[in-house]
Short mmCIF file of C-alpha atoms in Angstrom, two decimals:
data_model
loop_
_atom_site.label_atom_id
_atom_site.label_comp_id
_atom_site.label_asym_id
_atom_site.label_seq_id
_atom_site.Cartn_x
_atom_site.Cartn_y
_atom_site.Cartn_z
CA MET A 192 41.47 -147.85 52.50
CA ILE A 193 44.13 -148.93 50.06
CA THR A 194 47.66 -149.81 51.15
CA ASP A 195 49.14 -150.43 47.70
CA ILE A 196 49.96 -147.22 45.82
CA ALA A 197 49.15 -148.77 42.45
CA ASP A 198 45.56 -149.33 43.54
CA TYR A 199 44.95 -145.58 43.84
CA PHE A 200 45.57 -145.04 40.14
CA THR A 201 43.51 -148.05 39.03
CA LYS A 202 40.74 -148.39 41.63
CA GLY A 203 40.67 -145.29 43.89
CA CYS A 204 41.35 -144.61 47.55
CA GLY A 205 38.93 -147.10 49.08
CA ARG A 206 37.33 -144.52 51.37
CA CYS A 207 33.84 -144.60 49.86
CA THR A 208 31.38 -146.81 48.02
CA HIS A 209 32.63 -145.58 44.64
CA PHE A 210 35.87 -147.54 45.05
CA ASP A 211 36.80 -149.47 41.90
CA THR A 212 33.72 -148.28 40.02
CA PRO A 213 33.32 -145.92 37.03
CA ASP A 214 31.97 -143.29 39.47
CA CYS A 215 35.25 -143.02 41.41
CA SER A 216 36.73 -139.53 41.09
CA THR A 217 40.14 -141.00 40.29
CA LYS A 218 38.71 -142.34 37.04
CA VAL A 219 37.71 -138.86 35.85
CA TRP A 220 41.10 -137.33 36.67
CA ASN A 221 43.31 -140.36 36.02
CA GLN A 222 45.70 -138.79 33.54
CA GLY A 223 46.18 -135.66 35.62
CA LEU A 224 46.74 -137.72 38.77
CA ARG A 225 49.33 -139.84 36.99
CA ASP A 226 51.09 -136.71 35.75
CA LEU A 227 51.22 -135.35 39.31
CA ARG A 228 52.62 -138.65 40.49
CA GLU A 229 55.38 -138.53 37.90
CA LEU A 230 56.30 -134.96 38.83
CA CYS A 231 56.55 -135.86 42.53
CA ARG A 232 58.62 -138.95 41.87
CA SER A 233 60.93 -137.20 39.42
CA ALA A 234 61.53 -134.48 42.03
CA GLY A 235 63.09 -137.14 44.24
CA LEU A 236 60.23 -137.49 46.70
CA THR A 237 59.57 -140.80 48.41
CA GLU A 238 56.15 -142.18 47.49
CA THR A 239 53.98 -143.67 50.23
CA VAL A 240 50.32 -144.39 50.86
CA LYS A 241 48.74 -142.52 53.77
CA TRP A 242 45.05 -142.25 54.57
CA GLY A 243 44.28 -143.97 51.27
CA HIS A 244 46.08 -141.36 49.16
CA PRO A 245 49.48 -140.99 47.48
CA CYS A 246 51.63 -139.05 49.93
CA TYR A 247 55.12 -137.79 49.12
CA MET A 248 57.87 -137.41 51.69
CA HIS A 249 61.37 -135.96 51.94
CA ALA A 250 63.88 -135.81 54.78
CA GLY A 251 61.47 -137.69 57.01
CA ARG A 252 58.64 -135.20 56.56
CA ASN A 253 55.39 -135.21 54.62
CA ILE A 254 55.67 -132.79 51.70
CA ALA A 255 52.49 -133.14 49.63
CA ILE A 256 49.50 -135.39 49.11
CA ILE A 257 47.33 -136.06 46.06
CA GLY A 258 43.54 -136.08 46.21
CA ALA A 259 40.66 -136.37 43.76
CA PHE A 260 37.17 -134.94 44.15
CA ARG A 261 34.11 -134.91 41.96
CA ASN A 262 34.83 -131.49 40.43
CA ASN A 263 38.60 -131.22 40.77
CA PHE A 264 41.82 -132.89 41.84
CA ARG A 265 44.58 -131.46 44.00
CA LEU A 266 48.13 -131.44 45.19
CA SER A 267 48.06 -130.28 48.81
CA PHE A 268 51.15 -129.14 50.69
CA PHE A 269 51.92 -129.89 54.32
CA ASN A 270 53.32 -126.97 56.38
CA ALA A 271 51.67 -124.62 53.94
CA ALA A 272 52.34 -121.61 56.19
CA LEU A 273 55.94 -121.71 54.99
CA MET A 274 55.14 -121.56 51.28
CA LYS A 275 55.91 -118.19 49.68
CA ASP A 276 53.59 -118.74 46.70
CA PRO A 277 55.12 -116.04 44.45
CA ASN A 278 52.67 -116.90 41.67
CA SER A 279 49.62 -116.67 43.96
CA VAL A 280 48.31 -120.02 42.77
CA LEU A 281 47.80 -121.79 46.08
CA GLU A 282 44.19 -121.96 47.27
CA ARG A 283 42.60 -122.53 50.66
CA GLN A 284 40.75 -125.80 51.11
CA GLY A 285 37.94 -123.98 52.91
CA LYS A 286 37.01 -120.47 54.03
CA ASN A 287 38.37 -121.12 57.52
CA THR A 288 41.62 -122.75 56.42
CA SER A 289 44.53 -120.85 57.97
CA HIS A 290 46.76 -120.80 54.89
CA PRO A 291 46.46 -121.44 51.15
CA ASP A 292 47.79 -124.97 50.79
CA MET A 293 46.69 -126.60 47.55
CA LEU A 294 47.12 -126.50 43.81
CA ARG A 295 43.67 -127.24 42.40
CA PHE A 296 43.12 -128.59 38.90
CA THR A 297 39.90 -128.75 36.91
CA ASP A 298 41.39 -130.14 33.69
CA ASN A 299 43.79 -133.06 33.30
CA ALA A 300 45.96 -131.04 30.91
CA GLN A 301 46.69 -128.38 33.54
CA VAL A 302 49.30 -130.51 35.29
CA LYS A 303 51.65 -130.72 32.31
CA ALA A 304 50.97 -127.08 31.48
CA GLN A 305 52.07 -126.06 34.99
CA ALA A 306 54.84 -128.64 35.39
CA ASP A 307 57.67 -126.13 35.88
CA LEU A 308 55.70 -124.23 38.52
CA ILE A 309 54.80 -127.45 40.36
CA ARG A 310 58.46 -128.51 40.40
CA CYS A 311 59.44 -125.16 41.92
CA TYR A 312 56.85 -125.44 44.69
CA LEU A 313 57.89 -129.01 45.47
CA ALA A 314 61.55 -127.95 45.59
CA GLU A 315 60.72 -125.14 48.01
CA ALA A 316 58.84 -127.50 50.34
CA MET A 317 61.65 -130.07 50.15
CA ASP A 318 64.20 -127.42 51.07
CA TYR A 319 62.29 -126.55 54.26
CA ALA A 320 62.21 -130.23 55.17
CA GLU A 321 65.95 -130.63 54.62
CA LYS A 322 66.67 -127.61 56.84
CA GLY A 323 64.21 -128.70 59.53
CA ILE A 324 62.21 -125.48 59.21
CA THR A 325 58.66 -125.62 60.57
CA PRO A 326 55.90 -122.99 60.60
CA PRO A 327 55.82 -120.61 63.57
CA PRO A 328 52.96 -121.13 66.04
CA THR A 329 49.85 -119.04 65.46
CA GLU A 330 46.89 -118.15 67.61
CA ASN A 331 44.77 -120.76 65.88
CA THR A 332 47.27 -123.58 66.24
CA ARG A 333 47.73 -122.79 69.96
CA GLU A 334 43.99 -123.13 70.51
CA MET A 335 43.62 -126.25 68.39
CA PRO A 336 44.67 -129.53 70.05
CA ALA A 337 47.91 -130.78 68.51
CA GLU A 338 46.35 -134.14 67.68
CA LEU A 339 43.59 -132.44 65.70
CA ALA A 340 46.07 -130.21 63.87
CA ASP A 341 48.06 -133.32 62.90
CA ALA A 342 44.91 -135.13 61.74
CA LEU A 343 43.85 -132.18 59.55
CA ASP A 344 47.34 -131.81 58.08
CA ALA A 345 47.37 -135.50 57.27
CA ASP A 346 43.94 -135.72 55.65
CA PRO A 347 43.00 -133.03 53.07
CA GLN A 348 39.40 -134.24 52.89
CA LEU A 349 38.97 -133.99 56.64
CA ALA A 350 40.67 -130.59 56.62
CA GLU A 351 38.29 -129.32 53.96
CA ALA A 352 35.25 -130.60 55.86
CA PHE A 353 36.50 -129.11 59.13
CA ALA A 354 37.28 -125.76 57.50
CA ALA A 355 33.69 -125.63 56.20
CA LEU A 356 32.30 -125.82 59.75
CA THR A 357 31.21 -122.62 61.49
CA PRO A 358 33.72 -121.21 64.00
CA GLY A 359 31.36 -122.23 66.80
CA ARG A 360 31.27 -125.85 65.65
CA GLN A 361 35.04 -125.86 65.33
CA ARG A 362 35.46 -124.57 68.88
CA GLY A 363 33.10 -127.28 70.09
CA TYR A 364 35.41 -129.92 68.67
CA PHE A 365 38.46 -128.14 70.09
CA LEU A 366 36.97 -128.31 73.58
CA HIS A 367 35.70 -131.88 73.29
CA ILE A 368 39.07 -133.15 72.07
CA ALA A 369 41.25 -131.00 74.35
CA ASN A 370 39.32 -132.06 77.48
CA ALA A 371 40.79 -135.56 77.21
CA LYS A 372 43.84 -135.85 79.46
CA GLN A 373 45.80 -138.32 77.37
CA SER A 374 46.98 -137.92 73.78
CA ALA A 375 45.71 -141.37 72.84
CA THR A 376 42.25 -140.44 74.09
CA ARG A 377 42.30 -137.18 72.14
CA SER A 378 43.24 -139.09 68.98
CA ALA A 379 40.45 -141.60 69.61
CA ARG A 380 37.93 -138.77 69.98
CA ILE A 381 39.01 -137.36 66.63
CA GLU A 382 38.38 -140.70 64.95
CA LYS A 383 34.91 -140.92 66.50
CA CYS A 384 34.07 -137.41 65.28
CA ARG A 385 35.10 -137.92 61.65
CA ASP A 386 31.68 -138.91 60.30
CA ARG A 387 30.01 -135.99 62.06
CA ILE A 388 32.57 -133.54 60.69
CA PHE A 389 32.13 -134.83 57.14
CA VAL A 390 28.38 -134.13 57.24
CA GLY A 391 28.89 -130.64 58.67
CA LYS A 392 27.54 -131.25 62.17
CA GLY A 393 28.80 -129.86 65.44
CA PHE A 394 29.84 -132.14 68.28
CA ASN A 395 26.55 -131.75 70.18
CA GLU A 396 24.27 -131.88 67.14
CA ARG A 397 22.12 -134.92 66.44
#
């Protein structure tokens, strides 16, 4: 995965074989991705690279992350449960995602057309970070191991793949990960399960 932010906008994220090729999704959505980047930076967010993607932080917290897919590109918000979404534009990354958390774009021109709205949503998320406000615990987050919740919050692609799993497959991963006594072991199990999650398989499936 890339570590230099400039590489994302010229080569891609480095997470697949399409990196630095004409087939990379970042090539299709390059102008829209650059417009999102400019909006985040002009809002006063700190730009970093996390998990191969441009991630934007404020007050020591992750605020939003940019991602590109074959059919769309996105700005996904961390701590989405806090977002009020008065315009009802946030979408869920998958049918089992707990809260709508992303602005999804299917045309490069949509970013500039929605610039004022995007700025408002970024400002709202930044305000929560400044005040130290976090989402209240829910039934789902109590059942899900904290390490898995953090991994899904940090990686929109993994979150989308996990949300697409059946509830039974999700519970299988909950149990497998939670059964480890140490946090480091739980995190290691998540890493080992990534490929299986991305192809839609349960923990015990071959």
